[in-house]
Coordinates of C-alpha atoms in Angstrom, one line a residue:
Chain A
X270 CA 0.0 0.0 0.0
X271 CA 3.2 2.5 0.6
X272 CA 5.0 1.0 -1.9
X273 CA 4.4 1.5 -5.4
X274 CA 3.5 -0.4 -8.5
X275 CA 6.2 -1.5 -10.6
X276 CA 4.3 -2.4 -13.5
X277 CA 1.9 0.5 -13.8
X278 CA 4.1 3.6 -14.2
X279 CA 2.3 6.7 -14.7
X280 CA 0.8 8.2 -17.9
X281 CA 3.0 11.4 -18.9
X282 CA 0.2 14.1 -18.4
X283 CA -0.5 12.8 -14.5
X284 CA 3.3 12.8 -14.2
X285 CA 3.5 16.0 -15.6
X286 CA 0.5 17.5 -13.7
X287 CA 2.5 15.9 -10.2
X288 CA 5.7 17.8 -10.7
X289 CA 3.5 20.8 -10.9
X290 CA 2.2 20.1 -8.3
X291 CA 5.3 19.8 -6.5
X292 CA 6.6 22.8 -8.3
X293 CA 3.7 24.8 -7.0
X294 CA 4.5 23.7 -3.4
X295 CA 8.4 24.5 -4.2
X296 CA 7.4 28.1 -5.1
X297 CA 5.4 29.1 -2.2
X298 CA 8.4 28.1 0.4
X299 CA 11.0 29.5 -1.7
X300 CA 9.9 32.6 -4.5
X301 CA 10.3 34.6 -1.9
X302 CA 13.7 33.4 -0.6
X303 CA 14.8 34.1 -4.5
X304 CA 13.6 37.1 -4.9
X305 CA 15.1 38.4 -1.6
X306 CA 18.3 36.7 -2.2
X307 CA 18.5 38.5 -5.8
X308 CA 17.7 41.3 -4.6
X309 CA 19.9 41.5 -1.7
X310 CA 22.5 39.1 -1.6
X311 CA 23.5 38.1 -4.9
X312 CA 24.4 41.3 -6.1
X313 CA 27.2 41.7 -4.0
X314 CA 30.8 40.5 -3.9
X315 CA 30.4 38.4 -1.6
X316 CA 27.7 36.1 -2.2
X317 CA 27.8 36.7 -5.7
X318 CA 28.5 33.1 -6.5
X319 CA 25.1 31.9 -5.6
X320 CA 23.5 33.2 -8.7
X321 CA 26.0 30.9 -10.5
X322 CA 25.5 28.4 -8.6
X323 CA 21.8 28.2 -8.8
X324 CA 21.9 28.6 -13.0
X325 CA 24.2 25.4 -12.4
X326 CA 22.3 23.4 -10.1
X327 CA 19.6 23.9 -12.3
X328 CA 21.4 22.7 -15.4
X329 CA 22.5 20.0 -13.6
X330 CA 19.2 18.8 -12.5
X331 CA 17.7 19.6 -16.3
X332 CA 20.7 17.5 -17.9
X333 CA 19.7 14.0 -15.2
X334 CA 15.9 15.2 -15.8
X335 CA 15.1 12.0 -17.4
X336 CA 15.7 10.3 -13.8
X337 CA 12.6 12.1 -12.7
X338 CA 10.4 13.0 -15.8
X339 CA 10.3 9.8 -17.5
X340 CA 7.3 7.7 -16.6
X341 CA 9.3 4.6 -17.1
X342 CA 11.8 5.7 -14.5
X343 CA 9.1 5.9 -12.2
X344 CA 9.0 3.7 -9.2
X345 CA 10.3 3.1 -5.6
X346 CA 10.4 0.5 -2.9
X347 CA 10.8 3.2 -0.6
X348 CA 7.6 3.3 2.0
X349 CA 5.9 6.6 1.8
X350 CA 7.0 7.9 5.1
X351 CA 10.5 8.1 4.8
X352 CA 9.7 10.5 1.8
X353 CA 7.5 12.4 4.0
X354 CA 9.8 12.6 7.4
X355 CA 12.5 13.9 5.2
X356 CA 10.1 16.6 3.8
X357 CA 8.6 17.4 7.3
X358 CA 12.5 18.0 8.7
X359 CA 13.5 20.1 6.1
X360 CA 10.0 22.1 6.6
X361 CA 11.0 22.4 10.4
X362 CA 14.3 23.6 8.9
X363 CA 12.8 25.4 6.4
X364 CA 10.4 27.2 9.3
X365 CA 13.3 28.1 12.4
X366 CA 15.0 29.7 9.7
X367 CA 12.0 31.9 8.2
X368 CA 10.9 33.0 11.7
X369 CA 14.9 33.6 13.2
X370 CA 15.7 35.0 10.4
X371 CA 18.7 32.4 9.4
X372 CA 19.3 32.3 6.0
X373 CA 21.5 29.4 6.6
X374 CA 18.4 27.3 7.6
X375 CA 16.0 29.0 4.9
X376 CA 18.3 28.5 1.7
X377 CA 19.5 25.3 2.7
X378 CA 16.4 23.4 3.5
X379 CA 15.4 23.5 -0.4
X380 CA 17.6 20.3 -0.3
X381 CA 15.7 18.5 1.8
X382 CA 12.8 19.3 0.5
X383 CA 13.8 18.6 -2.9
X384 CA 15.4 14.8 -1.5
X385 CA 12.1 14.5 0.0
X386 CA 10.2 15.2 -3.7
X387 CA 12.5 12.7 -5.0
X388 CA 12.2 10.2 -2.5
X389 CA 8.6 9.8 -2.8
X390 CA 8.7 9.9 -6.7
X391 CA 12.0 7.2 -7.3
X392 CA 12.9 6.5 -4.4
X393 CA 16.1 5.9 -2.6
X394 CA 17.9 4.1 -5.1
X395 CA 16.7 7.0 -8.0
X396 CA 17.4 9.8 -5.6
X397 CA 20.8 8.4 -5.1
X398 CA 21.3 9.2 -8.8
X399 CA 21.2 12.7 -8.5
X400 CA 23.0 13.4 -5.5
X401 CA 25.9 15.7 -7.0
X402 CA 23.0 18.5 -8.1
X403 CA 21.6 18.1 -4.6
X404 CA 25.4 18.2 -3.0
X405 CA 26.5 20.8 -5.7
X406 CA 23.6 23.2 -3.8
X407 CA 25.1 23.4 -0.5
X408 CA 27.4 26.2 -2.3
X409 CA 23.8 28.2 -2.9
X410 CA 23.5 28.4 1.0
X411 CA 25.1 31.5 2.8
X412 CA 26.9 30.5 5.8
X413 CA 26.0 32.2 9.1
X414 CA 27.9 35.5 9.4
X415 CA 29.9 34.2 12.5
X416 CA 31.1 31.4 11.2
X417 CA 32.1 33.6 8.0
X418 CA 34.2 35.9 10.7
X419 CA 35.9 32.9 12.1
X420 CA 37.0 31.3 9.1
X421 CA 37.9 34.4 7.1
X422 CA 39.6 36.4 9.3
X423 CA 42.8 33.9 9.2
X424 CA 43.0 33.8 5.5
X425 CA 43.0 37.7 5.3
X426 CA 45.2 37.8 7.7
X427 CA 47.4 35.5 6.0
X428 CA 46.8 37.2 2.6
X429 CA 47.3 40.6 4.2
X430 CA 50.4 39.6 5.7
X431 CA 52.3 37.6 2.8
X432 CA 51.0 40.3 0.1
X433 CA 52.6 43.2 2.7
X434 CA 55.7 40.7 2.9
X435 CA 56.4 40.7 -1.1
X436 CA 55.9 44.3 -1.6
X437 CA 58.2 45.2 1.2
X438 CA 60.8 43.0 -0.5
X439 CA 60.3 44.5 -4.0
X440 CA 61.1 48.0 -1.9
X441 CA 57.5 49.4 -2.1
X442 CA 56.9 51.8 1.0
X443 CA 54.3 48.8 2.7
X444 CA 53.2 48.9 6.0
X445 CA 50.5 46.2 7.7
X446 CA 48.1 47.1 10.6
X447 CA 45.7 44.1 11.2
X448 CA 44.1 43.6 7.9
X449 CA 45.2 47.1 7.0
X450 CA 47.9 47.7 4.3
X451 CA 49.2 51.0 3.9
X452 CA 51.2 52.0 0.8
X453 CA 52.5 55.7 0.2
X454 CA 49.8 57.9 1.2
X455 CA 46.9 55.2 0.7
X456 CA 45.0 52.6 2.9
X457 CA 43.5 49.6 1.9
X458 CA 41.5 47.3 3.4
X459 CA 41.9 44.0 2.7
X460 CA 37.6 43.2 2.9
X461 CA 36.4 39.9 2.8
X462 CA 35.5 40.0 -0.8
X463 CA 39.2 40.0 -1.4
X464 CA 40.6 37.3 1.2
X465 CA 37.4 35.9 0.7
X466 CA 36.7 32.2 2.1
X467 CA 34.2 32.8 -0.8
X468 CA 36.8 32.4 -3.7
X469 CA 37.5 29.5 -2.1
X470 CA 34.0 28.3 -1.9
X471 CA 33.2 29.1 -5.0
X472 CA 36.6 27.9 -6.6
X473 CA 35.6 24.7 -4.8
X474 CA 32.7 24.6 -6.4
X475 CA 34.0 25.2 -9.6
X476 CA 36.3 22.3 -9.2
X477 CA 34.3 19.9 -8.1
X478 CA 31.9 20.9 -11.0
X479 CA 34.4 20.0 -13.2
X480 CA 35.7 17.0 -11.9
X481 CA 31.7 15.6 -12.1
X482 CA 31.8 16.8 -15.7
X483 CA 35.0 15.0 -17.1
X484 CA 34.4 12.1 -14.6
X485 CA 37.5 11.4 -12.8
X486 CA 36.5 8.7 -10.8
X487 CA 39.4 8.0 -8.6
X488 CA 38.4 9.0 -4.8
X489 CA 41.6 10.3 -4.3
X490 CA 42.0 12.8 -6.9
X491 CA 38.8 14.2 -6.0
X492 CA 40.3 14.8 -2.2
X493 CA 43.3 15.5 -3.1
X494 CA 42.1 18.4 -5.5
X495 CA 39.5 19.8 -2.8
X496 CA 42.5 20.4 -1.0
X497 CA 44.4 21.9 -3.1
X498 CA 41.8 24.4 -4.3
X499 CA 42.7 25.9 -0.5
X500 CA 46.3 26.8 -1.4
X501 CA 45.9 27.8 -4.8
X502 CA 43.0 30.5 -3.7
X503 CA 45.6 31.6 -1.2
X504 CA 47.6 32.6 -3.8
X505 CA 45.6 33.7 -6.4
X506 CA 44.0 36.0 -3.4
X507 CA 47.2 37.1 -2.8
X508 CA 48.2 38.1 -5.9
X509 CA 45.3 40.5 -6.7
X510 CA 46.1 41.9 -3.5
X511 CA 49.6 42.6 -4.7
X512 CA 48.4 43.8 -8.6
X513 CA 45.4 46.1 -6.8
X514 CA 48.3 47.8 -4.4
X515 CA 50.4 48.2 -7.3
X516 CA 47.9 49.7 -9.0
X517 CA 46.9 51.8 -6.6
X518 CA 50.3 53.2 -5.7
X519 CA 51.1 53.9 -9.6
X520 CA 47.8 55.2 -10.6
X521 CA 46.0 56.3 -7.6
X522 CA 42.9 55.4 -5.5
X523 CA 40.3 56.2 -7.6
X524 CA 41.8 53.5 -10.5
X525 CA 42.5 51.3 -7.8
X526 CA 39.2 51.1 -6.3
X527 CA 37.1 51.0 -10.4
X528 CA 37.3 49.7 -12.7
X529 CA 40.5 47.2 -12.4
X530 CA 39.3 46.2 -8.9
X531 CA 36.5 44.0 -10.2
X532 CA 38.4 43.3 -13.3
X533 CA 41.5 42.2 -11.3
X534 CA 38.9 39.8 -9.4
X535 CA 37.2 37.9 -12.4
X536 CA 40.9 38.0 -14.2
X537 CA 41.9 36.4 -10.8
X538 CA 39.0 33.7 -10.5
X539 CA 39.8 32.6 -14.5
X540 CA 44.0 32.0 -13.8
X541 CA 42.5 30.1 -10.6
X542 CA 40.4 28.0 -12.3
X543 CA 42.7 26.9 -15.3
X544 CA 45.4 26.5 -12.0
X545 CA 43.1 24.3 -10.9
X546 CA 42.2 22.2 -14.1
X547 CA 45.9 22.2 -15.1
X548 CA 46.7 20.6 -11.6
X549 CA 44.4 17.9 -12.1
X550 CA 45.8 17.3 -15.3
X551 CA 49.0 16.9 -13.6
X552 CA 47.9 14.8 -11.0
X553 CA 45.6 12.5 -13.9
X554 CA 49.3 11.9 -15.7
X555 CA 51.3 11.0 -12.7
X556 CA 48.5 8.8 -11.5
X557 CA 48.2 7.0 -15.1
X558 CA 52.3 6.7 -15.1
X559 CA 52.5 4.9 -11.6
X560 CA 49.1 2.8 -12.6
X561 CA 51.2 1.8 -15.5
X562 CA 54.0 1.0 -13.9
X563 CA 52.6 -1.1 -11.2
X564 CA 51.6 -3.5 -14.3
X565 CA 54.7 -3.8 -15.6
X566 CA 56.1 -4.4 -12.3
X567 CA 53.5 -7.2 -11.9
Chain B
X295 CA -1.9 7.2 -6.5
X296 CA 1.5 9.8 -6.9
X297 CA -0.9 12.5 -7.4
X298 CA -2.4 12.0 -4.3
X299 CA 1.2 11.7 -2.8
X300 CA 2.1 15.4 -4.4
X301 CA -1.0 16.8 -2.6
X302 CA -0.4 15.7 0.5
X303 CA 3.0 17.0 0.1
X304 CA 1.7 20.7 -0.8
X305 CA -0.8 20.4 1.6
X306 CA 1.9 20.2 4.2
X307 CA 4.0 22.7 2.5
X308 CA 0.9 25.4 2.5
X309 CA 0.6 25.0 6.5
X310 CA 4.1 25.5 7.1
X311 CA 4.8 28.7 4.8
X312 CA 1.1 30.0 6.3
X313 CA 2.6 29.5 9.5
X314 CA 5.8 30.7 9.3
X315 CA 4.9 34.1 7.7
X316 CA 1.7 34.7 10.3
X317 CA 4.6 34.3 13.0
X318 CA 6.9 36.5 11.4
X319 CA 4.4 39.3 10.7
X320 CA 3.4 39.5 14.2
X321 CA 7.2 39.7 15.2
X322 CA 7.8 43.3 17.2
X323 CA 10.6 45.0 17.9
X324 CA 11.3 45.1 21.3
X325 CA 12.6 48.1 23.3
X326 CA 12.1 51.9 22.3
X327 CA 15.5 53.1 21.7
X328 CA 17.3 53.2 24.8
X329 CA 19.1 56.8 26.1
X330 CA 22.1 55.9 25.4
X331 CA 24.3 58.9 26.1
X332 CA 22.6 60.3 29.5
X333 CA 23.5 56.3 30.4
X334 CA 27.4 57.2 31.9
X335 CA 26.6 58.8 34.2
X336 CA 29.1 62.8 35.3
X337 CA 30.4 61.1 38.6
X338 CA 30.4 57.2 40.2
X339 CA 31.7 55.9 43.7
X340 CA 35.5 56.6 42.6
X341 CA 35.4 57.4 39.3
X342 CA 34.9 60.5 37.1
X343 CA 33.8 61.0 33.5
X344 CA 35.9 62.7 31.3
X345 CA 34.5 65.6 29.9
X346 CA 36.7 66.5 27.5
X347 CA 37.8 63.7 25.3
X348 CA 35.6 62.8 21.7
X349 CA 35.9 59.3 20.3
X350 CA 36.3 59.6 16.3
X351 CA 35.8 56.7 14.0
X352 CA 38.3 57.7 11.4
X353 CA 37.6 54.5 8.6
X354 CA 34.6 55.3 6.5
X355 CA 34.1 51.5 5.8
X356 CA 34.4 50.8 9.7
X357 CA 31.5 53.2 10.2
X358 CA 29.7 51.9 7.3
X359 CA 29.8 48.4 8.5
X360 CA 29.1 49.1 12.1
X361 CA 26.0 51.9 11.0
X362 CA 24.5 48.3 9.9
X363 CA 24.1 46.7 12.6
X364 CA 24.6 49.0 16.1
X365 CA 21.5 51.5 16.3
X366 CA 23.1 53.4 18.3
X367 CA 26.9 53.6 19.9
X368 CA 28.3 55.2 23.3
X369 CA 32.5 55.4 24.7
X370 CA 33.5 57.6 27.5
X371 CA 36.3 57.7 29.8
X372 CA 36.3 57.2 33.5
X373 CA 39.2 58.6 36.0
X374 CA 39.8 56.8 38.9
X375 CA 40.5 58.3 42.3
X376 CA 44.4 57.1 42.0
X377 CA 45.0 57.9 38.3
X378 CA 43.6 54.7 36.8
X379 CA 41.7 54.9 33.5
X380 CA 38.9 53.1 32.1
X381 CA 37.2 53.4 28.8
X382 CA 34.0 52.2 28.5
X383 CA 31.5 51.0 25.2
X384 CA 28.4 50.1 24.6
X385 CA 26.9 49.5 21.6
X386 CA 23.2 49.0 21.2
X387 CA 21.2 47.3 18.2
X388 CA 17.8 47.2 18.1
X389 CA 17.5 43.8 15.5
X390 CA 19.9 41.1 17.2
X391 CA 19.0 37.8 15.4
X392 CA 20.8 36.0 12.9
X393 CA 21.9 38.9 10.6
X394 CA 22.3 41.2 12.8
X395 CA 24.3 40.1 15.5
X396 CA 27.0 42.2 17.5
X397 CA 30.5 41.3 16.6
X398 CA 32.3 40.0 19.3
X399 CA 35.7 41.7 20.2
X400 CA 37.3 38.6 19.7
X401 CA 36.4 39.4 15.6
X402 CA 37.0 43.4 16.3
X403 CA 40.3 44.3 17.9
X404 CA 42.3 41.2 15.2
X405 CA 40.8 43.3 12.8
X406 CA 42.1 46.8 13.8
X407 CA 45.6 45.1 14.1
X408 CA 45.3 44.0 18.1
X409 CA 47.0 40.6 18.3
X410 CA 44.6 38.5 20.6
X411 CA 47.4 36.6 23.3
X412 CA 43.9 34.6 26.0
X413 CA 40.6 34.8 25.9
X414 CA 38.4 33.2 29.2
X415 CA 34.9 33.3 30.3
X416 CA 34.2 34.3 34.0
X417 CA 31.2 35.4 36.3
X418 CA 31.2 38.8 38.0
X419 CA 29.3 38.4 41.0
X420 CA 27.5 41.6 41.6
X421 CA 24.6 42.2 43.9
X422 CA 22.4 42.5 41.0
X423 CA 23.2 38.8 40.2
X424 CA 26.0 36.8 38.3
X425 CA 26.9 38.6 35.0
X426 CA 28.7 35.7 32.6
X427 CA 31.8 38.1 30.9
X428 CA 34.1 37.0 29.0
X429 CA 38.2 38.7 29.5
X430 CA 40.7 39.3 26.8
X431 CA 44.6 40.0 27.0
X432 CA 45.3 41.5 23.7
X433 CA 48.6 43.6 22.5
X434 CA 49.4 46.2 19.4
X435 CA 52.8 47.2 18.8
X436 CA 51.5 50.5 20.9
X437 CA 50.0 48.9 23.8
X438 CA 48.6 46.5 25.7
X439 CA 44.8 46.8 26.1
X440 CA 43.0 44.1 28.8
X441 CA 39.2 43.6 27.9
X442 CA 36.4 43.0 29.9
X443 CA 32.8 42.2 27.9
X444 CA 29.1 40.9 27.6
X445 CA 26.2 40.8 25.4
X446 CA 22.9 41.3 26.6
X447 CA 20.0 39.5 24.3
X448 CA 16.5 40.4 25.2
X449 CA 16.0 40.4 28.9
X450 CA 19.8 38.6 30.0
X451 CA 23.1 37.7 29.2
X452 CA 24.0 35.0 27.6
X453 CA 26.4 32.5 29.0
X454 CA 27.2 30.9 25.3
X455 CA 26.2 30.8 22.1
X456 CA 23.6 28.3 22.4
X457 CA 21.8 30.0 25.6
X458 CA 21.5 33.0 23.3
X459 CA 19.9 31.5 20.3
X460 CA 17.3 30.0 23.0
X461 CA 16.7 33.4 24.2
X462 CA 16.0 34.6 20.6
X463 CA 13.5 31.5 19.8
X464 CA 12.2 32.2 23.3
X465 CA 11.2 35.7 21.9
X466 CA 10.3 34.8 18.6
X467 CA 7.6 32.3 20.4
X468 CA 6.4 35.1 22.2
X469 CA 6.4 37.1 18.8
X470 CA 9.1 39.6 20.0
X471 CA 12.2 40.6 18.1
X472 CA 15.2 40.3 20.5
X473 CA 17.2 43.4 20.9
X474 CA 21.2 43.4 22.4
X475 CA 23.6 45.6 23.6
X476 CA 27.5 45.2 23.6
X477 CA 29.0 46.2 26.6
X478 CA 33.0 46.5 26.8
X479 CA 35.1 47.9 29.1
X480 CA 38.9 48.4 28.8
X481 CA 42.3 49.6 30.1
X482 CA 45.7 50.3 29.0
X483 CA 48.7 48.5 31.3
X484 CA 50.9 46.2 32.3
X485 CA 50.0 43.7 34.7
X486 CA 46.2 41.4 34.1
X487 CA 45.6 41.0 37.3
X488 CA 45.6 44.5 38.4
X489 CA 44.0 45.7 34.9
X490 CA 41.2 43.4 34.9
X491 CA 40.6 44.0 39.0
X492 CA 40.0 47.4 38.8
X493 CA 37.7 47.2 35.2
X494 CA 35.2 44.7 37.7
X495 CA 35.3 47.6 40.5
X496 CA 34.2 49.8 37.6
X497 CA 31.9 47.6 36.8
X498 CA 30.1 47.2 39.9
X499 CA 30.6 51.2 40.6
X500 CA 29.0 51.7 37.5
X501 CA 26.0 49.3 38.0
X502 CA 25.1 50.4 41.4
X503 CA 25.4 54.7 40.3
X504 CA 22.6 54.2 37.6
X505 CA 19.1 53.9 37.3
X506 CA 17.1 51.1 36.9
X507 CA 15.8 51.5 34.3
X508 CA 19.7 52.2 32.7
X509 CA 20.8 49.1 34.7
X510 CA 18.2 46.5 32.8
X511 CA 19.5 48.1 29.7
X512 CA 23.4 46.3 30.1
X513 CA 22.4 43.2 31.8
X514 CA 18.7 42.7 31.2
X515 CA 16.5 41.6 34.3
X516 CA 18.0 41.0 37.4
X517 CA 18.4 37.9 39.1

């Protein structure tokens, strides 16, 4: 009675007029969450990423959509209420967040309550299938502002510090107070936009992405690139820091802080990125040499 | 037999969204701005405002970024009877949940370029009850500056981060926005001991010279 037929599946109009339906329900919990979040969030430097992200996680779920759509791929073993607990705990989520305010709790409950939608449609087994669009979300959801603080403020420090360090020994008049670099007459603050533990979210992101897309299988290239992504933001951080005091000190504030400031970022985020992809590249030959070795050795 | 499924589910889904925005609209703000200034009071058992002093934020972005979330801000300096001197902050912010929460000096002063060397979390015992406070030892090349601190949430102070987001679900049950206040105290010197000594008699000087109705503003109700 909770599970459901195997060999009826649905006809395509009653599966289409169900995904409305759980569209509709979809809309009223989160429209309003968009909406707020374009107008608010995603416009600025810091959370800027999430509109990406969301375009992505769409994509992702319309390239896998057969999974869901098809009336074949239609049916679960999974008993109804497992579908429905998972939808009532990301509700709960869903409400603690709309009523404290968390954003955290709000933007992040969408992926339960998607899993739950997907549970009670294919199942365990079919939800299983598209758990990198689900997982890829997670870099949608904006972390608590305290937990922000705490992680970022070592990597600008960091940043600050190392990007102070090389200009003092190219003989530029540098000075560091806190996150504070002064240079001739000018002070600039290294903001979270530029140490940001969002580049390195978002170059996560970015790598993972990629990895998912060419389909490197091997467990321990995907770690072992997630960790790298941490270093190689480091220093692509630090460098625009460098090229923006340059920049500043040759040209002035006002060019510093235009313009080139945003341009230095996306210039920044691309060298990151084909760092990253060249890395794994790297890592895909040295991996392929010792596999072949190992053969011949055996 | 899945359509039925999908109803249920939006059926659910239209209760909990209903809910959740008849809550929130009938959330209130809490307190009507607090006085802040008239607070500090001219004179206290042993200690004497300074009258001639003006604090200046000089950063632009600093002001910016605190404008957002403190409603209103207040630092004076107190004189003790043997040359000792205290300077004193409070910071007050009408909207103190998620979003909007005080920053912690533990976030501030590593900012501004203070390098944090302990951090602990005490009780000061005054008559007015236990007030949990935490105490940093931090240094610039200048200085070294010993801090003394709490955060009031809605009517107490918070021992840890957990009692406080109970107070603010405590609230929101009860359809009130929680409001906070930041309230620091620090000194210039050499020795801890002696710094963070005389910022508690301060403390309890300061308590016991003000009003009630100023005194449930720093640490909520008493008790």
């Amino acid at each position: 009675m909770t599970t459901m037929d195997v060999t009826t599946p649905p006809s395509p109009s009653n599966l289409g007029l169900v995904w409305g339906v759980f569209l509709a329900g979809f809309l009223v919990l989160y429209a309003p969450t968009y909406w707020w979040l374009i107008e608010n969030l995603w416009g600025t430097y810091e959370n800027g990423h999430g509109m990406l992200v969301f375009m992505i996680s769409v994509f992702l779920f319309w390239q896998k959509r057969d999974l869901f759509l098809s009336p074949e791929n239609i049916h679960s073993t999974t008993p109804a209420w497992q579908g429905f607990g998972i939808l009532v705990i990301g509700l709960g989520v869903y409400f603690i967040g709309k009523i404290q305010e968390i954003l955290f709790f709000e933007v992040g409950s969408q992926i339960l309550v998607l899993l739950s939608f997907f549970v009670l449609t294919i199942g365990w087994k079919g939800a299983k299938k598209l758990w990198f669009p689900l997982f890829f979300m997670l870099f949608m959801v904006p972390l608590p502002s305290a937990l922000v603080d705490a992680l970022t403020l070592p990597m600008k420090i960091a940043v600050s510090t190392f990007s102070e360090w090389i200009m003092y020994h190219l003989d530029y008049p540098v000075a560091r107070k806190g996150v504070i670099l002064q240079v001739a007459q000018y002070k600039l603050l290294v903001a979270d936009a530029c140490a940001g533990l969002h580049t390195v979210f978002t170059l996560e992101a970015m790598g993972l992405l990629y990895l998912h897309l060419i389909k490197r299988d091997s467990f321990a290239r995907n770690v072992s690139l997630a960790l790298l992504i941490m270093p190689i933001s480091f220093f692509a951080n630090t460098i625009r820091v460098v090229t923006l005091v340059l920049v500043t000190y040759y040209f002035g504030d006002e060019v510093g802080q235009g313009f080139v400031h945003d341009f230095a970022g996306f210039v920044l985020f691309g060298v990151a990125l084909v760092l990253i992809i060249f890395t794994d590249t790297l890592i895909h030959y040295f991996e392929k040499r010792y596999q072949r070795r190992k053969k011949r050795a055996a | 037999m899945l359509l039925k499924r999908s109803l249920i589910v939006l059926f659910i889904i239209l209760v909990t969204a209903g809910s959740a925005y008849y809550i929130k609209a009938g959330l209130a703000l809490t307190n009507h701005s607090p006085k802040l200034d008239t607070l500090l009071p001219l004179q206290l058992n042993g200690w004497v405002k300074d009258t001639g002093y003006k604090f200046e934020i000089v950063d632009p972005v600093t002001q910016q970024e605190m404008d957002k979330i403190y409603s209103q801000s207040v630092s004076a300096i107190y004189h003790g009877n043997n040359g000792e001197v205290i300077m004193v902050s409070i910071a007050y912010g009408a909207d103190q949940r998620d979003e909007f929460q005080v920053h912690k000096p533990e976030v501030c002063y590593p900012a501004q370029g203070f390098e944090v060397l302990s951090t602990k979390s005490s009780t000061l015992a005054t008559k007015f009850g236990n007030i949990p406070i935490r105490q940093l030892e931090t240094k610039s090349d200048l200085r070294q500056e010993y801090v003394t601190y709490w955060i009031r949430i809605g009517d107490r102070v918070p021992s840890n981060s957990l009692e406080r987001k109970w107070v603010q679900f405590e609230m929101a049950m009860k359809g009130k926005i929680p409001d906070g206040i930041l309230f620091r105290v620090s000194s210039i010197g050499k020795v801890p001991d002696i710094e963070f000594h005389q910022q508690e008699k301060f403390i309890k000087a300061l308590l016991t010279g003000i009003s009630n109705q100023s005194r449930s503003v720093l640490i909520g109700k008493e008790g």
